[in-house]
Coordinates of N, CA and C in Angstrom, one line a residue:
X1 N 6.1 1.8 26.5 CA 5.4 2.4 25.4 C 4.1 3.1 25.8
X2 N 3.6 4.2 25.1 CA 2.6 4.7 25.6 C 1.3 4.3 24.8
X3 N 0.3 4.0 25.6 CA -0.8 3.1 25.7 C -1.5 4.2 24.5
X4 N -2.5 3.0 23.5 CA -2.9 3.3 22.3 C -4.0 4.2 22.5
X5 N -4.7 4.1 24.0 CA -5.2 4.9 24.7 C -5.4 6.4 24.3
X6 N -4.1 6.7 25.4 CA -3.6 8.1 25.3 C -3.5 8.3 23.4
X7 N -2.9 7.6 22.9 CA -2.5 8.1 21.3 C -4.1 8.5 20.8
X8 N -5.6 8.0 20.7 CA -6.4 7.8 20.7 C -7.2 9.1 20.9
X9 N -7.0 9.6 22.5 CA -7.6 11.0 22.8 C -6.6 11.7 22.5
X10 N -5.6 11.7 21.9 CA -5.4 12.9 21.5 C -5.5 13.2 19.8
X11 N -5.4 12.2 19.2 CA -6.6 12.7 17.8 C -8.1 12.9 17.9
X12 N -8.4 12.3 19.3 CA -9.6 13.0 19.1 C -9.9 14.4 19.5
X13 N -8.8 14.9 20.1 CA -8.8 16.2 20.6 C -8.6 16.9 19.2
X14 N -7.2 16.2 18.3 CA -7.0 17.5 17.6 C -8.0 18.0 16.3
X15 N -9.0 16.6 16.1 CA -10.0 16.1 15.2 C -11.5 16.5 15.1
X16 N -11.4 17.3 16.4 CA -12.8 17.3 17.0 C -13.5 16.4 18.4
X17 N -13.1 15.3 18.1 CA -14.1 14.6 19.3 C -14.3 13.1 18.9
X18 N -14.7 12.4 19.7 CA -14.8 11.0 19.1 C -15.3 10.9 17.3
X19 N -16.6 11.4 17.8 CA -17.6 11.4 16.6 C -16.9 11.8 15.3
X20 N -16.0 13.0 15.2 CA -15.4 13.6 14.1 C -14.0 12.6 13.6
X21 N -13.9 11.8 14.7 CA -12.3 11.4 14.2 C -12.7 9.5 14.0
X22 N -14.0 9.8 14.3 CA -14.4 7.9 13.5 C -15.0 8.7 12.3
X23 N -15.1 9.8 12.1 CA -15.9 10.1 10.8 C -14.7 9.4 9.1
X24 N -13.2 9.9 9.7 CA -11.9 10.2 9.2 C -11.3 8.7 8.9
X25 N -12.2 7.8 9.6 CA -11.0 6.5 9.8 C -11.7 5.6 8.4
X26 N -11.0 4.5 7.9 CA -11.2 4.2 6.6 C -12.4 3.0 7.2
X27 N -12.8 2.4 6.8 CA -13.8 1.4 7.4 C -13.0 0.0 7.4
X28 N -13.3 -0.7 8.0 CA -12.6 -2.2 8.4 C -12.5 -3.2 7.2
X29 N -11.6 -3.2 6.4 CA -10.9 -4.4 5.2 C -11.9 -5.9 5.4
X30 N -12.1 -5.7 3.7 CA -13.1 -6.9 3.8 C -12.1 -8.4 3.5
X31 N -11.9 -9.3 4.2 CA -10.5 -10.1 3.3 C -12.1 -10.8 2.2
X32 N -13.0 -11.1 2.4 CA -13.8 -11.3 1.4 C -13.8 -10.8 -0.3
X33 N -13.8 -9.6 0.1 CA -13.6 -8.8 -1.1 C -12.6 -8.5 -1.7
X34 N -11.4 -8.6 -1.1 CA -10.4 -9.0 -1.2 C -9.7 -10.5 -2.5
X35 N -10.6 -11.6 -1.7 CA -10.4 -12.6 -2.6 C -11.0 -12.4 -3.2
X36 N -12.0 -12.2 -3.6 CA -12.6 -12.0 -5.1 C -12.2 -10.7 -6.0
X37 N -11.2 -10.4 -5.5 CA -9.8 -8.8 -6.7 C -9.8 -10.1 -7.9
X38 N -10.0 -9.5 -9.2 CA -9.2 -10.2 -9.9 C -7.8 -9.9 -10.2
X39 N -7.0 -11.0 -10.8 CA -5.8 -10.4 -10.9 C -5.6 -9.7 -11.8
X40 N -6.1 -9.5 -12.9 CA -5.6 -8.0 -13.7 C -5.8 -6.6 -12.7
X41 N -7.1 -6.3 -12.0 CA -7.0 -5.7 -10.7 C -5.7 -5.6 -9.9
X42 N -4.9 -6.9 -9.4 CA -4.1 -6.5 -8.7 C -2.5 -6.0 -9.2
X43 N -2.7 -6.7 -10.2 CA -1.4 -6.3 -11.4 C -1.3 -4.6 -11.4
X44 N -2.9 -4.2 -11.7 CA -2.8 -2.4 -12.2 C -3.0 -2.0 -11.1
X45 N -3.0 -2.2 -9.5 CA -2.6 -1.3 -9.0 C -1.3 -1.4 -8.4
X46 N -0.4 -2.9 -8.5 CA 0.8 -2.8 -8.3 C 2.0 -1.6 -9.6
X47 N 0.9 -1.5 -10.4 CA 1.5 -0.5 -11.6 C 1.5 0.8 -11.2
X48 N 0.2 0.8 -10.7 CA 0.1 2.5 -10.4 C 0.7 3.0 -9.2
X49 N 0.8 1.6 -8.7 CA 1.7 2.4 -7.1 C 3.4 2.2 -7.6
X50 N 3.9 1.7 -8.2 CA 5.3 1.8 -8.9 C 5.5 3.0 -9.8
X51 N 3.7 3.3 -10.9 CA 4.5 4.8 -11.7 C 4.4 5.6 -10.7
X52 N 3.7 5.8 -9.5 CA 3.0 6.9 -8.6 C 4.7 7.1 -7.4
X53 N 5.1 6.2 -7.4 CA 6.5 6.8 -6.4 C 7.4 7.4 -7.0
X54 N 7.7 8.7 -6.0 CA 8.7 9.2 -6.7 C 8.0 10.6 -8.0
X55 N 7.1 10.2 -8.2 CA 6.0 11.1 -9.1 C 4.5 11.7 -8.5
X56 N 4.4 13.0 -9.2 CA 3.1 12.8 -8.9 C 2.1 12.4 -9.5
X57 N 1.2 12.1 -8.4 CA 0.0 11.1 -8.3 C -0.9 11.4 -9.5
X58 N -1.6 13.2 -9.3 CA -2.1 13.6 -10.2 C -1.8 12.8 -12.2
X59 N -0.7 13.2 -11.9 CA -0.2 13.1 -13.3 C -0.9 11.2 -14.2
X60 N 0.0 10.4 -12.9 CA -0.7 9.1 -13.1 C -1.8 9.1 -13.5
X61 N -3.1 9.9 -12.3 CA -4.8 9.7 -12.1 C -4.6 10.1 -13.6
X62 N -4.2 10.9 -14.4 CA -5.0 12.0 -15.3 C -4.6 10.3 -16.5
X63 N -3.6 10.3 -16.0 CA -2.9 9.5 -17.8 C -3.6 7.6 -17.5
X64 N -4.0 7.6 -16.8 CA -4.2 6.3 -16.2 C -5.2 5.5 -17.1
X65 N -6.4 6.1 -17.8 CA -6.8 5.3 -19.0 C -6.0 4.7 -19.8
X66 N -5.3 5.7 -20.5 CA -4.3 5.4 -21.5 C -3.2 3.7 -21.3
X67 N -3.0 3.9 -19.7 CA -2.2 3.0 -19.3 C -3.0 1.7 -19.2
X68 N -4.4 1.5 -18.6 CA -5.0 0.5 -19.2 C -5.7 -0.3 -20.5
X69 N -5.6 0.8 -21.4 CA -5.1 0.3 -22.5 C -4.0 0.0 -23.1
X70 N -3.1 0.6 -22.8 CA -1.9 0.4 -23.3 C -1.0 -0.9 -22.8
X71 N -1.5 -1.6 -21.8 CA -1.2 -2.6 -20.9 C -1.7 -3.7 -20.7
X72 N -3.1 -3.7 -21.7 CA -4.3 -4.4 -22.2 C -4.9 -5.1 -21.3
X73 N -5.2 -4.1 -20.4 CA -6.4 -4.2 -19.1 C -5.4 -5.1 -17.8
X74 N -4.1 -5.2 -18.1 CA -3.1 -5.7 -17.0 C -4.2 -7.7 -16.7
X75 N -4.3 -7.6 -17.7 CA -4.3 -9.0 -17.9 C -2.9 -10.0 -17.4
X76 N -2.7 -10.6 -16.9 CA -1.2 -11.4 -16.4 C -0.7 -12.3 -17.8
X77 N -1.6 -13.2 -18.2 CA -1.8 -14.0 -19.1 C -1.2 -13.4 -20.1
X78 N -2.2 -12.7 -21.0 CA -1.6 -12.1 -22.1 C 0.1 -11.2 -22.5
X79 N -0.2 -10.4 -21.2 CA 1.0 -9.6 -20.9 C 2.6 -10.2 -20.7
X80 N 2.3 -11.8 -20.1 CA 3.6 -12.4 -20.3 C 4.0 -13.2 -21.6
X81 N 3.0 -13.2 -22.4 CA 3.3 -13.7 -23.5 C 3.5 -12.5 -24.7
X82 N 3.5 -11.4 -24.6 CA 4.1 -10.3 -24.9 C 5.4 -10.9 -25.6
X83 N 5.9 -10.0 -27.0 CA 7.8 -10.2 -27.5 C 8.5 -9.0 -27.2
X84 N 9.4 -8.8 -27.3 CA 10.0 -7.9 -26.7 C 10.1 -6.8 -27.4
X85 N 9.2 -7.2 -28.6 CA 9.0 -5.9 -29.2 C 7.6 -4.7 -28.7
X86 N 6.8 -5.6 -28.2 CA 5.6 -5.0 -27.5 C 6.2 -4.3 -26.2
X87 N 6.8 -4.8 -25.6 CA 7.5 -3.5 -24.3 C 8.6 -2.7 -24.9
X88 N 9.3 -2.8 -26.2 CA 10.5 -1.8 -26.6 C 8.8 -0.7 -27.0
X89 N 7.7 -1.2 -27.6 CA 6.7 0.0 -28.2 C 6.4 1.0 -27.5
X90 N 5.9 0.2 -25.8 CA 6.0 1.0 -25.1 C 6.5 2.3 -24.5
X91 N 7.7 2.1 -24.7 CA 9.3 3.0 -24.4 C 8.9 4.9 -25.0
X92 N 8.3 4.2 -26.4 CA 7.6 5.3 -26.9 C 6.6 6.1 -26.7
X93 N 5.5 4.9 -25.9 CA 3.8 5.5 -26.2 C 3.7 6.4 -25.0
X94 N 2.9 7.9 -25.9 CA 2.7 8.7 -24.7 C 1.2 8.7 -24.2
X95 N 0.9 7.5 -24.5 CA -0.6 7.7 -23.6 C 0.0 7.0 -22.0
X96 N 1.3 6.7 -22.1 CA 1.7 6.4 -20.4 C 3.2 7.4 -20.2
X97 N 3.2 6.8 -18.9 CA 4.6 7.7 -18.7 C 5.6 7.3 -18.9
X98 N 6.3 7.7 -19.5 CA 7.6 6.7 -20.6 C 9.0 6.5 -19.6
X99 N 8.7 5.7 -18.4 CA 10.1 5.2 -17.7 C 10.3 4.4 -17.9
X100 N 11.2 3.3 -18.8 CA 11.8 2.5 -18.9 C 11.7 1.3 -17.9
X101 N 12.3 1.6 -16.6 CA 12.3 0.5 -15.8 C 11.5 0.6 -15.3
X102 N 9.9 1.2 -15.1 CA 8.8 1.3 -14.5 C 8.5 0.3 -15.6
X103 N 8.3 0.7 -16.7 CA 7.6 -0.5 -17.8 C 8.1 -1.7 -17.7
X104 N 9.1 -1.8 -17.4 CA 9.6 -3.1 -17.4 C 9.1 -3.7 -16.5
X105 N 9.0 -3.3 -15.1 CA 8.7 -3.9 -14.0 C 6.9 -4.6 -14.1
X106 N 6.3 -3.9 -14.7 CA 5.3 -4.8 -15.7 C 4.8 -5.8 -16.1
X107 N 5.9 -5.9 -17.0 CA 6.1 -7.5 -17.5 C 6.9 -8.5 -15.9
X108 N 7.3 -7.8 -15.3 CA 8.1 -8.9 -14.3 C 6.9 -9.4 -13.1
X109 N 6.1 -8.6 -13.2 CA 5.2 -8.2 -11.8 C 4.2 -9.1 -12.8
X110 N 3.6 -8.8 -13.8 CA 2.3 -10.2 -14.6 C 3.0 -11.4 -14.3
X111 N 4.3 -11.7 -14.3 CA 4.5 -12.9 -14.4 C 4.9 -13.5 -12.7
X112 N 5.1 -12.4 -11.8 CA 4.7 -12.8 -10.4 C 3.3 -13.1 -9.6
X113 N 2.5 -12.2 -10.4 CA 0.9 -12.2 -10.2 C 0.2 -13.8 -10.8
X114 N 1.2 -13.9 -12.0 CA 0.5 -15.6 -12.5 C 0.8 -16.6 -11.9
X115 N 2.1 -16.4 -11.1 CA 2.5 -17.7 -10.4 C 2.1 -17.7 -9.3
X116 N 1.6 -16.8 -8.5 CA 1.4 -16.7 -7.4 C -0.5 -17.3 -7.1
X117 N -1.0 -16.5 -8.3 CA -2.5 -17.3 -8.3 C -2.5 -18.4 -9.2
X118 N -1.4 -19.2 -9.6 CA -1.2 -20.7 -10.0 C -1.3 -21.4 -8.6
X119 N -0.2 -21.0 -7.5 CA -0.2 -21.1 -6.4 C -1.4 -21.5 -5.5
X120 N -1.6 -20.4 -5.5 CA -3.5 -19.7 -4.4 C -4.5 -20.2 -4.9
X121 N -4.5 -20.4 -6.2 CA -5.9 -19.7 -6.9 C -6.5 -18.5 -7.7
X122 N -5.5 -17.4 -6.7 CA -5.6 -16.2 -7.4 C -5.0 -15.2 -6.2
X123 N -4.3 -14.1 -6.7 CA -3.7 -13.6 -6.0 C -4.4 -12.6 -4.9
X124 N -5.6 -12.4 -5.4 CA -6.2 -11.9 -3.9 C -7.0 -13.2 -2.9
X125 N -7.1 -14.3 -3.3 CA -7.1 -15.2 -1.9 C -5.8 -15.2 -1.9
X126 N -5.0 -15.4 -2.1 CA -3.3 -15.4 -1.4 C -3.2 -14.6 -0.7
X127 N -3.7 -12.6 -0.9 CA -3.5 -11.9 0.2 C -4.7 -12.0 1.2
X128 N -5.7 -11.7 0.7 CA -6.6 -12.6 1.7 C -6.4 -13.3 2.8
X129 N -5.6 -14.5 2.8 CA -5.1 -15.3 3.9 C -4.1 -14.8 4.5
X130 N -3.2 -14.0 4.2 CA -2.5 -13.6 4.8 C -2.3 -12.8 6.2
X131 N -1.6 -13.1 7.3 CA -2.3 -12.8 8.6 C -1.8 -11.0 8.4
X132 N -2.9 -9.8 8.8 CA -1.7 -8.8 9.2 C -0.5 -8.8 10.2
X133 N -0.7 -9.7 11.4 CA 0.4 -10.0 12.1 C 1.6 -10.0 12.0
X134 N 1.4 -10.1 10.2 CA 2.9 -10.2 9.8 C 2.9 -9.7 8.6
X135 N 2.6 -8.5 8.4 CA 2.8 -7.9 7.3 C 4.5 -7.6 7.0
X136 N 4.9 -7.8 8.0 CA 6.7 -7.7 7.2 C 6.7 -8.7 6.2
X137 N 6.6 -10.0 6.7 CA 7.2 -11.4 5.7 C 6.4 -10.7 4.2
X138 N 4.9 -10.5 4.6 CA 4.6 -9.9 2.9 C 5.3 -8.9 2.4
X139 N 5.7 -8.3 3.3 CA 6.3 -7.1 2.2 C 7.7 -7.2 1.3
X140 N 8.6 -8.2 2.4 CA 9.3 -9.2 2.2 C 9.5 -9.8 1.0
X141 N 8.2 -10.4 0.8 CA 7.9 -11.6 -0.3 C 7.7 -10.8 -1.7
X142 N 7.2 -9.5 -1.4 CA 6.6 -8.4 -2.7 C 7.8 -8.2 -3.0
X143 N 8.5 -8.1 -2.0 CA 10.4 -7.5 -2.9 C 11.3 -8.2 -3.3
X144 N 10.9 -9.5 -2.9 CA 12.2 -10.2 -3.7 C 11.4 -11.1 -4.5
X145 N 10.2 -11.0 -4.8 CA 9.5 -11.8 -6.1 C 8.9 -11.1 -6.8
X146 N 8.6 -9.7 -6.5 CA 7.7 -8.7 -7.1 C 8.9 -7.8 -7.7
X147 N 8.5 -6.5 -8.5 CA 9.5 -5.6 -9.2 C 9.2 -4.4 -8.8
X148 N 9.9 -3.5 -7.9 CA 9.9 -2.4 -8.0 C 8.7 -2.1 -6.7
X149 N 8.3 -2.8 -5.9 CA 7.5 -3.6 -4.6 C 8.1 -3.1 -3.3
X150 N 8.9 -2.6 -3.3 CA 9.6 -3.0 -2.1 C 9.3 -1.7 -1.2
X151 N 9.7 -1.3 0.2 CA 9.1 -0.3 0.9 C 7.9 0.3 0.8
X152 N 7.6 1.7 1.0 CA 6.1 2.1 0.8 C 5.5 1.9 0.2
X153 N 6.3 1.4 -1.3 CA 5.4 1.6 -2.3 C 4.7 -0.2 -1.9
X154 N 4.9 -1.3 -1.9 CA 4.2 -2.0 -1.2 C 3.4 -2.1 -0.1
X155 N 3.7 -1.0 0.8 CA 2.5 -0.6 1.7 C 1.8 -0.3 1.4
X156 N 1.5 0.6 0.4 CA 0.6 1.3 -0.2 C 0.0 0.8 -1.3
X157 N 0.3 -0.3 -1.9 CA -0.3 -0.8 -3.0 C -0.7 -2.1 -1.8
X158 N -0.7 -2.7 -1.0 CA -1.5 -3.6 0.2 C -2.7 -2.7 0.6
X159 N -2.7 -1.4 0.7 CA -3.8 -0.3 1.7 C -4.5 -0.4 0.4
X160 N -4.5 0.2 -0.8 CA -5.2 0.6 -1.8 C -5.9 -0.3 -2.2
X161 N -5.7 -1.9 -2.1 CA -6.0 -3.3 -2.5 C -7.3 -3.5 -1.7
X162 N -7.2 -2.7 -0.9 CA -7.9 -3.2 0.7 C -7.1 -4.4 1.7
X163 N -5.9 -4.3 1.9 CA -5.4 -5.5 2.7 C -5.1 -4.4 3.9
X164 N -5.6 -5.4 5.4 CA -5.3 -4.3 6.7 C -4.0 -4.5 7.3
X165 N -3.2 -3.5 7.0 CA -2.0 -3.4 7.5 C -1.8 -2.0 7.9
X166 N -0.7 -1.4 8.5 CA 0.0 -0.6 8.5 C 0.7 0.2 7.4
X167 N 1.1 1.6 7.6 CA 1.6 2.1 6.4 C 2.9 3.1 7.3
X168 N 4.3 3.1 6.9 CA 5.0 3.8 7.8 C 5.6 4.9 7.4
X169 N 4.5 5.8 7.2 CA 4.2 7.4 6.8 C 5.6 8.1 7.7
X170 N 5.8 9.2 7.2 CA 6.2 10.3 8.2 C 5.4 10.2 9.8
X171 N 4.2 10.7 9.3 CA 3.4 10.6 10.8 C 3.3 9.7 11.5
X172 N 3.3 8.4 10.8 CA 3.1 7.1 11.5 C 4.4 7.1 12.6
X173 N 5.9 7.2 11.7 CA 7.3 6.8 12.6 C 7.6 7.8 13.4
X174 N 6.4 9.1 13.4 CA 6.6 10.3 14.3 C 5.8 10.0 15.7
X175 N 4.9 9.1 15.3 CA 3.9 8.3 16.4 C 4.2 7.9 17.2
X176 N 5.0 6.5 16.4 CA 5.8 5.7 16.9 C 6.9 5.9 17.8
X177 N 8.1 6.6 17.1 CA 9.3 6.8 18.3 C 8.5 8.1 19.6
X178 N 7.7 8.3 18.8 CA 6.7 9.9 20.5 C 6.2 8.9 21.4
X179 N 5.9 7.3 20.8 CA 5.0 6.9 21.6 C 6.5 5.8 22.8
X180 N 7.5 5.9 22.2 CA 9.0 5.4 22.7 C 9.8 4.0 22.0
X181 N 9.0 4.0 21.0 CA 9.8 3.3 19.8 C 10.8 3.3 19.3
X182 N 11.7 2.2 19.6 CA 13.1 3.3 18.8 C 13.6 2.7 17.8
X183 N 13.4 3.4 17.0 CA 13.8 2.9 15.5 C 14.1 4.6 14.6
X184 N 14.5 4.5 13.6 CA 14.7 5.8 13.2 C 13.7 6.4 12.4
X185 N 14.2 7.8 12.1 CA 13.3 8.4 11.3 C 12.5 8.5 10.1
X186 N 13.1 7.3 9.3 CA 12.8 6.6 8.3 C 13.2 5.0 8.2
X187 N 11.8 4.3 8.3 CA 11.9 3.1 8.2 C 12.3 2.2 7.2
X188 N 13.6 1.5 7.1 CA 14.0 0.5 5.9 C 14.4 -0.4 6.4
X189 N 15.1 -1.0 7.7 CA 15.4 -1.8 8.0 C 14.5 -2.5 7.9
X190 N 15.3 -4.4 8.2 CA 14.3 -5.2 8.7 C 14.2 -5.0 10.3
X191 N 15.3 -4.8 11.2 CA 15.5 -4.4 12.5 C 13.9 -3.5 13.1
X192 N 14.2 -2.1 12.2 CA 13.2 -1.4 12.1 C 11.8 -2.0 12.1
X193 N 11.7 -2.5 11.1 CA 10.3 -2.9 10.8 C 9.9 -4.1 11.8
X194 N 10.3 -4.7 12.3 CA 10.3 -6.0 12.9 C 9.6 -5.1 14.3
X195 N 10.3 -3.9 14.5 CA 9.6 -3.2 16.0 C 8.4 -2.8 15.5
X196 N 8.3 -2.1 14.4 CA 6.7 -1.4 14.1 C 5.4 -2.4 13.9
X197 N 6.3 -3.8 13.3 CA 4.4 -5.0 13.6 C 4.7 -5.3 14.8
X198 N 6.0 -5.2 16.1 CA 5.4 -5.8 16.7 C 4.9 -4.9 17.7
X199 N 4.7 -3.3 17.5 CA 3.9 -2.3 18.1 C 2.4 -2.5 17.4
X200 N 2.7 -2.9 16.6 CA 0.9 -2.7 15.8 C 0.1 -4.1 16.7
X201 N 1.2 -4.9 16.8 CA 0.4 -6.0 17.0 C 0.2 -6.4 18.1
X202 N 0.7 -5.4 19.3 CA 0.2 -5.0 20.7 C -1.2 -3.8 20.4
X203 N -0.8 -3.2 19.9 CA -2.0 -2.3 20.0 C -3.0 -2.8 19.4
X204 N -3.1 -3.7 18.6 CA -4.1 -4.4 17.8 C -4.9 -5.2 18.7
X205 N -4.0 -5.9 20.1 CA -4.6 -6.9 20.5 C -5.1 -5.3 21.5
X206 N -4.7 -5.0 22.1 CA -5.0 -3.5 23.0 C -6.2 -3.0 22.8
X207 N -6.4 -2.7 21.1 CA -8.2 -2.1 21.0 C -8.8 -3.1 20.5
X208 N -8.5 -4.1 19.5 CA -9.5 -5.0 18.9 C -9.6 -4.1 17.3
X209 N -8.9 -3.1 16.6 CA -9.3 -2.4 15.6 C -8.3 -3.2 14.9
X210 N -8.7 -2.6 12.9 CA -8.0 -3.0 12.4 C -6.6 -2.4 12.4
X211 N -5.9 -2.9 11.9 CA -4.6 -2.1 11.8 C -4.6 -0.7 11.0
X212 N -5.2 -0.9 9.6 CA -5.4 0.4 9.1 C -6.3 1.4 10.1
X213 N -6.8 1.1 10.9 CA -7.2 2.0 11.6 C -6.4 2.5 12.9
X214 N -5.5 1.7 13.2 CA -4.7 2.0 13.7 C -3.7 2.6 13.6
X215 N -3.3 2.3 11.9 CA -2.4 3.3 11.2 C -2.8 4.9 11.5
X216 N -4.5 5.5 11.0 CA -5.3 6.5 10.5 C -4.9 7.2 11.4
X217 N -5.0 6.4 12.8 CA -5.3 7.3 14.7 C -3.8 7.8 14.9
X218 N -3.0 6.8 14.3 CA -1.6 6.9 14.7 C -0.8 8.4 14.2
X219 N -1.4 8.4 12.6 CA -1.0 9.6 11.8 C -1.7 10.8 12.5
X220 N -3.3 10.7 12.6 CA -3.7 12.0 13.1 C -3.4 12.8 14.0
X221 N -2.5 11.9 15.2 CA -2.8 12.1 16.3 C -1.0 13.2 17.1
X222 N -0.8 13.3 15.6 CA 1.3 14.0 15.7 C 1.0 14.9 14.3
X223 N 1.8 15.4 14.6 CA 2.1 16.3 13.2 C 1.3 17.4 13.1
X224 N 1.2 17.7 11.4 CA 0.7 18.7 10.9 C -0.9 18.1 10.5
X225 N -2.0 18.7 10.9 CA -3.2 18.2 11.7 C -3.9 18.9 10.3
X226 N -3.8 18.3 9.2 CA -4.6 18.5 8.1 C -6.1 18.4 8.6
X227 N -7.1 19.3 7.2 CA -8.5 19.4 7.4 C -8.7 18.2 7.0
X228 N -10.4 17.9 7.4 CA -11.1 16.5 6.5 C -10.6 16.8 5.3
X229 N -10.7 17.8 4.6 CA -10.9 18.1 2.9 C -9.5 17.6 2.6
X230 N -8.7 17.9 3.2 CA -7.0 17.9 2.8 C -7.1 16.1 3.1
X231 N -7.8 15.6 4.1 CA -7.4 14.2 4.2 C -7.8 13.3 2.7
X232 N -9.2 13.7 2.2 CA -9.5 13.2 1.7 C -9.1 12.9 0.1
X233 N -8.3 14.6 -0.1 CA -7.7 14.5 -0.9 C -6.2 14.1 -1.9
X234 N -5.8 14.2 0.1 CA -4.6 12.8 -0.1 C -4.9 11.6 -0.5
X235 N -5.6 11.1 -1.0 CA -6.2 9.4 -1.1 C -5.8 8.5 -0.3
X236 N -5.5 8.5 1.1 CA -5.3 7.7 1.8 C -3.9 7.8 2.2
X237 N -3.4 8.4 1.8 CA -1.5 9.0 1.8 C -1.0 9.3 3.5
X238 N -2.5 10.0 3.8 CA -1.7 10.7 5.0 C -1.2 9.4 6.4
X239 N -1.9 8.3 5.9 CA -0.4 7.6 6.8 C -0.1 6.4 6.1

């Protein structure tokens, strides 16, 4: 495998230079801040990364008040004691996006977020503790107890949270097999994935960074070599 090194100067080459390509990297995950997410926090952004796949993002950002009202601030509590006439209302309201099984997944995901911080305490000390070492078993755990959780869109609702892990972008699995990884061009396996933490988690011990930052270097450093402005306005997308 090729040393995280080499991967390293060559985003700094395509980025500018050291200076310009630490400008680009996200800063290091607080697990502090992390536990103190409340859980209606983590409920609405497991929402927004479920309506946001498959959709665009825009559309969500714009309607996204509406959805916290309409969801009554993704309170867990409240929301599971909901009748099933309060999610058929839904079906109709256009202050959100009217997909059926996205709404649903809603009500399944409040009532995984309550048991889970019955559990913990609360569901951001649950992730909190959790090693990135092993961000498979979590992602794992989001898809067969979570709704609608499962592949990126759990990666990306872990990055957005602030939890340091990996994300396995285009650019990322373009990194990866350049750097002699062999897994394919789209990661779903468990096979798959089982190679990509255990690359992250050589290169982790390799620089001492966080993983999301190792995700950032990984993306920049292949492909289509977007501007700062374009990075930024991917929200964190580009790996």
């Amino acid at each position: 495998m090729t040393s995280f090194k080499t991967i390293r100067a060559r985003a700094e080459k395509r980025k500018g230079g050291p200076k310009a390509l630490a400008r680009l990297l996200p800063p290091k995950p607080d697990p502090k801040a992390l536990a103190k997410l409340g859980d209606d926090r983590i409920l609405a952004e497991m929402t927004r990364r479920a309506f946001s796949a498959g959709f665009a993002w825009s559309v969500i950002e714009a309607k996204w008040p509406g959805f916290e009202t309409a969801f009554l601030g993704f309170k867990p509590g409240p929301l599971t004691l909901q009748p099933d006439d309060f999610w058929d209302a839904l079906m109709k309201d256009t202050r959100i996006v009217r997909n059926g099984a996205k709404i649903m997944s809603v009500r399944a995901n409040a009532g995984f977020v309550r048991d889970i911080a019955r559990e913990h305490g609360s569901f951001g000390k649950f992730l909190a503790k959790w090693p990135s070492s092993d961000e498979t078993g979590l992602l794992e755990l989001l898809s067969k107890r979570g709704s609608r959780l499962g592949g990126n869109t759990g990666q990306m609702m872990l990055r957005f949270l602030g939890w340091d892990g990996f994300v396995t972008s285009r650019d990322v699995v373009l990194c990866l097999r350049d750097a002699g990884l062999d897994i394919a061009e789209t990661v779903t396996s468990k096979r798959d994935l089982a190679k990509v933490q255990a690359q992250f988690n050589a290169w982790a011990e390799e620089t001492g960074l966080p993983f999301v930052q190792i995700s950032r270097i990984c993306a920049m450093s292949i492909g289509e070599n977007y501007t700062a402005d374009k990075l930024a306005s991917m929200l964190g997308a580009d790996d």
